[in-house]
Amino acid sequence: QVQLVESGGGLVQAGGSLRLSCAASGRAFRYYAMGWFRQAPGKEREFVVSINWNGGSTLYADSVKGRFTVSRDNAKNTVALQMNSLKPEDTAVYYCAARSGDIETNPERYNFWGQGTQVTVSS
C-alpha cells in the first residue's frame, strides 16, 4: 500500500516555473514506477510523465517534453516534477500516481493516486 501527497502547486505567470513534489509512504515505494498526470476542467485525465523505479527510464508527453523534468529520491520517498516555461494550457490539477511495474502512460494501470494539486498559469 502506498499513500501519495502532492504539494507545490500554485498560480504562476506564463513563462514561469513551479516545482511539484509527491511524498509517498510505505517501504515499497522504491519498487514502484511513478507517473504524473493532469486534468483540466471538462477534460480527461492526461498523461504528463512516467519514471521507472530507479529513475533510469522516463517517458514524457510531447506537450511537456523539454520543459518539464521528473526526478525521484527513493531514500526520501519523493518524486518531483520541475515545470519550466509554463503555458496557460498547462493549467490543471496535477496528480502523482504509483504502479507496480514499468513506466506507463495509461492512468487506468496505476494502483495508487494522490489527491492532486492545482496549477494555474496566467497569460
Coordinates of N, CA and C in Angstrom, one line a residue:
Q1 N 0.8 -1.2 0.0 CA 0.0 0.0 0.0 C 0.9 1.2 0.0
V2 N 0.5 2.2 -0.8 CA 1.3 3.5 -0.9 C 0.3 4.6 -0.8
Q3 N 0.6 5.6 0.0 CA -0.2 6.8 0.1 C 0.7 7.9 -0.5
L4 N 0.0 8.8 -1.3 CA 0.7 9.8 -2.0 C 0.1 11.2 -1.7
V5 N 1.0 12.2 -1.5 CA 0.5 13.5 -1.2 C 1.3 14.5 -2.0
E6 N 0.6 15.2 -2.9 CA 1.3 16.2 -3.8 C 1.3 17.6 -3.1
S7 N 2.3 18.4 -3.5 CA 2.4 19.7 -3.0 C 3.1 20.6 -4.0
G8 N 3.1 21.9 -3.9 CA 3.9 22.8 -4.7 C 3.1 23.5 -5.8
G9 N 1.8 23.2 -5.9 CA 1.0 23.9 -6.9 C 0.8 25.3 -6.5
G10 N 0.3 26.1 -7.5 CA 0.0 27.5 -7.2 C -0.3 28.2 -8.5
L11 N -0.2 29.6 -8.4 CA -0.5 30.5 -9.5 C 0.8 31.0 -10.0
V12 N 1.0 31.0 -11.3 CA 2.3 31.5 -11.9 C 1.9 32.1 -13.2
Q13 N 2.7 33.1 -13.6 CA 2.6 33.7 -14.9 C 3.2 32.9 -16.0
A14 N 2.7 33.0 -17.2 CA 3.2 32.3 -18.3 C 4.7 32.6 -18.5
G15 N 5.5 31.5 -18.7 CA 6.9 31.6 -18.8 C 7.6 31.3 -17.5
G16 N 6.8 31.2 -16.4 CA 7.4 31.0 -15.1 C 7.6 29.5 -14.8
S17 N 8.0 29.2 -13.6 CA 8.3 27.8 -13.2 C 7.6 27.5 -11.9
L18 N 7.4 26.2 -11.7 CA 6.9 25.6 -10.5 C 7.5 24.3 -10.3
R19 N 7.7 23.9 -9.0 CA 8.2 22.5 -8.7 C 7.2 21.8 -7.9
L20 N 6.7 20.7 -8.4 CA 5.7 19.9 -7.7 C 6.5 18.8 -7.0
S21 N 6.0 18.4 -5.8 CA 6.6 17.3 -5.1 C 5.5 16.3 -4.7
C22 N 5.8 15.0 -4.7 CA 4.9 14.0 -4.3 C 5.6 13.2 -3.2
A23 N 5.1 13.2 -2.0 CA 5.6 12.4 -0.9 C 4.9 11.1 -0.8
A24 N 5.6 10.0 -0.7 CA 5.0 8.7 -0.6 C 5.3 8.0 0.7
S25 N 4.3 7.3 1.2 CA 4.5 6.5 2.4 C 4.7 5.0 2.0
G26 N 5.3 4.3 2.8 CA 5.5 2.8 2.5 C 6.8 2.5 2.0
R27 N 7.4 1.4 2.5 CA 8.7 1.0 2.2 C 8.8 0.5 0.7
A28 N 7.6 0.1 0.1 CA 7.6 -0.4 -1.2 C 7.8 0.6 -2.3
F29 N 7.8 1.9 -1.9 CA 7.9 3.0 -2.9 C 9.0 2.8 -3.9
R30 N 10.1 2.3 -3.4 CA 11.2 2.2 -4.3 C 11.0 1.2 -5.4
Y31 N 10.0 0.4 -5.3 CA 9.8 -0.7 -6.3 C 8.7 -0.2 -7.3
Y32 N 8.1 0.9 -7.1 CA 7.0 1.4 -8.0 C 7.5 2.3 -9.1
A33 N 6.9 2.2 -10.2 CA 7.0 3.2 -11.2 C 6.1 4.4 -10.8
M34 N 6.5 5.6 -11.1 CA 5.6 6.7 -10.7 C 5.2 7.5 -12.0
G35 N 4.1 8.1 -11.9 CA 3.6 8.9 -13.0 C 3.0 10.2 -12.5
W36 N 3.1 11.2 -13.4 CA 2.4 12.5 -13.2 C 1.3 12.6 -14.3
F37 N 0.1 13.0 -13.8 CA -1.0 13.2 -14.8 C -1.6 14.6 -14.4
R38 N -2.4 15.0 -15.3 CA -3.1 16.3 -15.1 C -4.5 16.2 -15.7
Q39 N -5.3 17.0 -15.1 CA -6.7 17.1 -15.5 C -7.2 18.5 -15.5
A40 N -7.6 19.0 -16.6 CA -8.2 20.4 -16.7 C -9.7 20.3 -16.7
P41 N -10.4 21.3 -16.3 CA -11.8 21.3 -16.2 C -12.5 20.8 -17.5
G42 N -13.3 19.9 -17.4 CA -14.0 19.4 -18.6 C -13.2 18.5 -19.5
K43 N -12.0 18.1 -19.1 CA -11.2 17.3 -19.9 C -10.8 16.0 -19.2
E44 N -10.4 15.0 -20.0 CA -10.0 13.7 -19.4 C -8.6 13.9 -18.7
R45 N -8.3 13.0 -17.8 CA -7.0 13.0 -17.2 C -6.0 12.7 -18.3
E46 N -4.9 13.4 -18.2 CA -3.9 13.4 -19.3 C -2.5 13.0 -18.7
F47 N -1.9 12.1 -19.4 CA -0.5 11.7 -19.1 C 0.5 12.8 -19.2
V48 N 1.4 13.0 -18.3 CA 2.4 14.0 -18.3 C 3.8 13.3 -18.4
V49 N 4.1 12.5 -17.5 CA 5.4 11.8 -17.5 C 5.4 10.6 -16.6
S50 N 6.2 9.7 -16.9 CA 6.4 8.5 -16.0 C 7.9 8.2 -15.8
I51 N 8.2 7.7 -14.6 CA 9.6 7.4 -14.3 C 9.6 6.0 -13.7
N52 N 10.7 5.2 -14.0 CA 10.7 3.9 -13.5 C 11.3 3.9 -12.1
W53 N 11.4 2.7 -11.5 CA 11.7 2.5 -10.1 C 13.0 3.2 -9.7
N54 N 14.0 3.2 -10.5 CA 15.3 3.7 -10.1 C 15.6 5.0 -10.8
G55 N 14.7 5.6 -11.5 CA 14.9 6.8 -12.2 C 15.7 6.7 -13.5
G56 N 16.0 5.5 -13.9 CA 16.8 5.3 -15.1 C 16.1 5.4 -16.4
S57 N 14.8 5.4 -16.3 CA 14.0 5.5 -17.5 C 12.8 6.4 -17.3
T58 N 12.6 7.3 -18.3 CA 11.5 8.2 -18.2 C 10.8 8.3 -19.5
L59 N 9.5 8.7 -19.5 CA 8.8 9.0 -20.7 C 7.9 10.2 -20.5
Y60 N 8.0 11.1 -21.4 CA 7.3 12.4 -21.3 C 6.3 12.5 -22.4
A61 N 5.2 13.2 -22.1 CA 4.2 13.6 -23.1 C 4.9 14.6 -24.0
D62 N 4.5 14.6 -25.3 CA 5.1 15.5 -26.3 C 4.9 17.0 -25.8
S63 N 3.7 17.2 -25.2 CA 3.3 18.6 -24.9 C 4.2 19.2 -23.8
V64 N 5.0 18.4 -23.0 CA 5.8 18.9 -22.0 C 7.3 18.6 -22.2
K65 N 7.6 17.9 -23.2 CA 9.0 17.5 -23.4 C 9.9 18.7 -23.6
G66 N 11.0 18.7 -22.9 CA 11.9 19.9 -23.0 C 11.6 21.0 -22.0
R67 N 10.4 20.9 -21.4 CA 10.0 22.0 -20.4 C 9.9 21.4 -19.0
F68 N 9.4 20.1 -18.9 CA 9.3 19.5 -17.6 C 10.3 18.5 -17.4
T69 N 10.7 18.3 -16.1 CA 11.7 17.3 -15.8 C 11.3 16.6 -14.5
V70 N 11.2 15.2 -14.6 CA 10.8 14.4 -13.4 C 12.1 13.8 -12.8
S71 N 12.0 13.7 -11.5 CA 13.1 13.0 -10.7 C 12.5 12.3 -9.5
R72 N 13.3 11.4 -9.0 CA 12.8 10.7 -7.8 C 14.0 10.5 -6.8
D73 N 13.7 10.5 -5.5 CA 14.7 10.2 -4.5 C 14.1 9.1 -3.6
N74 N 14.6 7.9 -3.9 CA 14.0 6.7 -3.2 C 14.4 6.7 -1.7
A75 N 15.5 7.4 -1.3 CA 15.8 7.5 0.1 C 14.9 8.3 0.8
K76 N 14.3 9.3 0.1 CA 13.3 10.2 0.8 C 11.9 9.9 0.4
N77 N 11.7 8.9 -0.4 CA 10.3 8.6 -0.8 C 9.6 9.7 -1.5
T78 N 10.3 10.4 -2.4 CA 9.7 11.6 -3.1 C 9.9 11.5 -4.6
V79 N 9.0 12.1 -5.3 CA 9.1 12.3 -6.7 C 8.8 13.8 -7.0
A80 N 9.6 14.4 -7.8 CA 9.5 15.8 -8.1 C 9.2 16.0 -9.6
L81 N 8.5 17.1 -9.9 CA 8.2 17.5 -11.3 C 8.6 19.0 -11.4
Q82 N 9.7 19.2 -12.0 CA 10.1 20.6 -12.3 C 9.5 21.1 -13.6
M83 N 8.7 22.1 -13.5 CA 8.0 22.6 -14.7 C 8.5 24.0 -15.0
N84 N 9.1 24.2 -16.2 CA 9.6 25.4 -16.6 C 8.9 25.9 -17.9
S85 N 9.0 27.1 -18.2 CA 8.4 27.7 -19.4 C 6.9 27.4 -19.4
L86 N 6.2 27.6 -18.3 CA 4.8 27.2 -18.2 C 3.9 28.0 -19.2
K87 N 2.9 27.4 -19.6 CA 2.0 28.0 -20.6 C 0.6 27.9 -20.0
P88 N -0.3 28.8 -20.4 CA -1.7 28.7 -19.9 C -2.3 27.4 -20.1
E89 N -2.0 26.7 -21.1 CA -2.6 25.4 -21.4 C -2.1 24.3 -20.4
D90 N -1.1 24.6 -19.6 CA -0.6 23.7 -18.5 C -1.5 23.8 -17.3
T91 N -2.4 24.7 -17.3 CA -3.3 24.8 -16.1 C -4.2 23.6 -16.0
A92 N -4.1 23.0 -14.8 CA -4.8 21.7 -14.5 C -4.6 21.4 -13.0
V93 N -5.3 20.4 -12.6 CA -4.9 19.7 -11.3 C -3.9 18.6 -11.7
Y94 N -2.8 18.6 -11.0 CA -1.8 17.6 -11.2 C -1.8 16.5 -10.2
Y95 N -1.7 15.3 -10.6 CA -1.8 14.1 -9.8 C -0.5 13.3 -9.9
C96 N 0.0 12.8 -8.8 CA 1.0 11.8 -8.9 C 0.4 10.4 -8.7
A97 N 1.0 9.4 -9.2 CA 0.4 8.0 -9.2 C 1.5 7.0 -9.1
A98 N 1.2 5.9 -8.6 CA 2.2 4.8 -8.4 C 1.6 3.5 -9.0
R99 N 2.5 2.7 -9.6 CA 2.1 1.4 -10.1 C 3.3 0.4 -9.9
S100 N 2.9 -0.8 -9.7 CA 3.9 -1.9 -9.7 C 4.1 -2.3 -11.1
G101 N 5.3 -2.1 -11.6 CA 5.6 -2.4 -13.0 C 6.4 -1.3 -13.6
D102 N 6.5 -1.3 -14.9 CA 7.3 -0.4 -15.6 C 6.6 0.9 -15.9
I103 N 7.3 1.9 -16.5 CA 6.6 3.1 -16.9 C 5.4 2.9 -17.8
E104 N 4.4 3.8 -17.7 CA 3.1 3.5 -18.3 C 2.4 4.9 -18.5
T105 N 1.7 5.0 -19.6 CA 1.0 6.2 -19.9 C -0.5 6.2 -19.6
N106 N -1.0 5.0 -19.5 CA -2.4 4.8 -19.2 C -2.7 4.9 -17.7
P107 N -3.5 5.9 -17.4 CA -3.8 6.1 -15.9 C -4.6 4.9 -15.3
E108 N -5.3 4.1 -16.1 CA -6.0 3.0 -15.5 C -5.1 1.9 -15.0
R109 N -3.8 2.0 -15.4 CA -2.9 1.0 -15.0 C -2.1 1.4 -13.7
Y110 N -2.5 2.5 -13.1 CA -1.8 2.9 -11.9 C -2.7 2.5 -10.7
N111 N -2.1 2.1 -9.6 CA -2.8 1.5 -8.5 C -3.1 2.5 -7.4
F112 N -2.2 3.5 -7.3 CA -2.4 4.5 -6.2 C -2.3 5.9 -6.7
W113 N -3.1 6.8 -6.1 CA -3.2 8.2 -6.5 C -3.1 9.1 -5.4
G114 N -2.6 10.3 -5.6 CA -2.7 11.4 -4.6 C -3.9 12.1 -4.9
Q115 N -4.1 13.2 -4.0 CA -5.3 14.0 -4.1 C -5.3 15.1 -5.1
G116 N -4.1 15.4 -5.6 CA -3.9 16.4 -6.6 C -3.5 17.8 -6.1
T117 N -2.9 18.6 -6.9 CA -2.5 19.9 -6.6 C -2.8 20.8 -7.8
Q118 N -3.4 22.0 -7.5 CA -3.8 22.9 -8.6 C -2.6 23.7 -9.1
V119 N -2.5 23.7 -10.4 CA -1.5 24.6 -11.1 C -2.3 25.5 -12.0
T120 N -2.1 26.8 -11.8 CA -2.8 27.8 -12.7 C -1.7 28.7 -13.3
V121 N -1.8 28.8 -14.6 CA -0.8 29.6 -15.3 C -1.6 30.7 -16.0
S122 N -1.3 31.9 -15.6 CA -2.0 33.1 -16.2 C -1.2 33.6 -17.4
S123 N -2.0 34.2 -18.3 CA -1.4 34.7 -19.6 C -1.0 36.1 -19.4

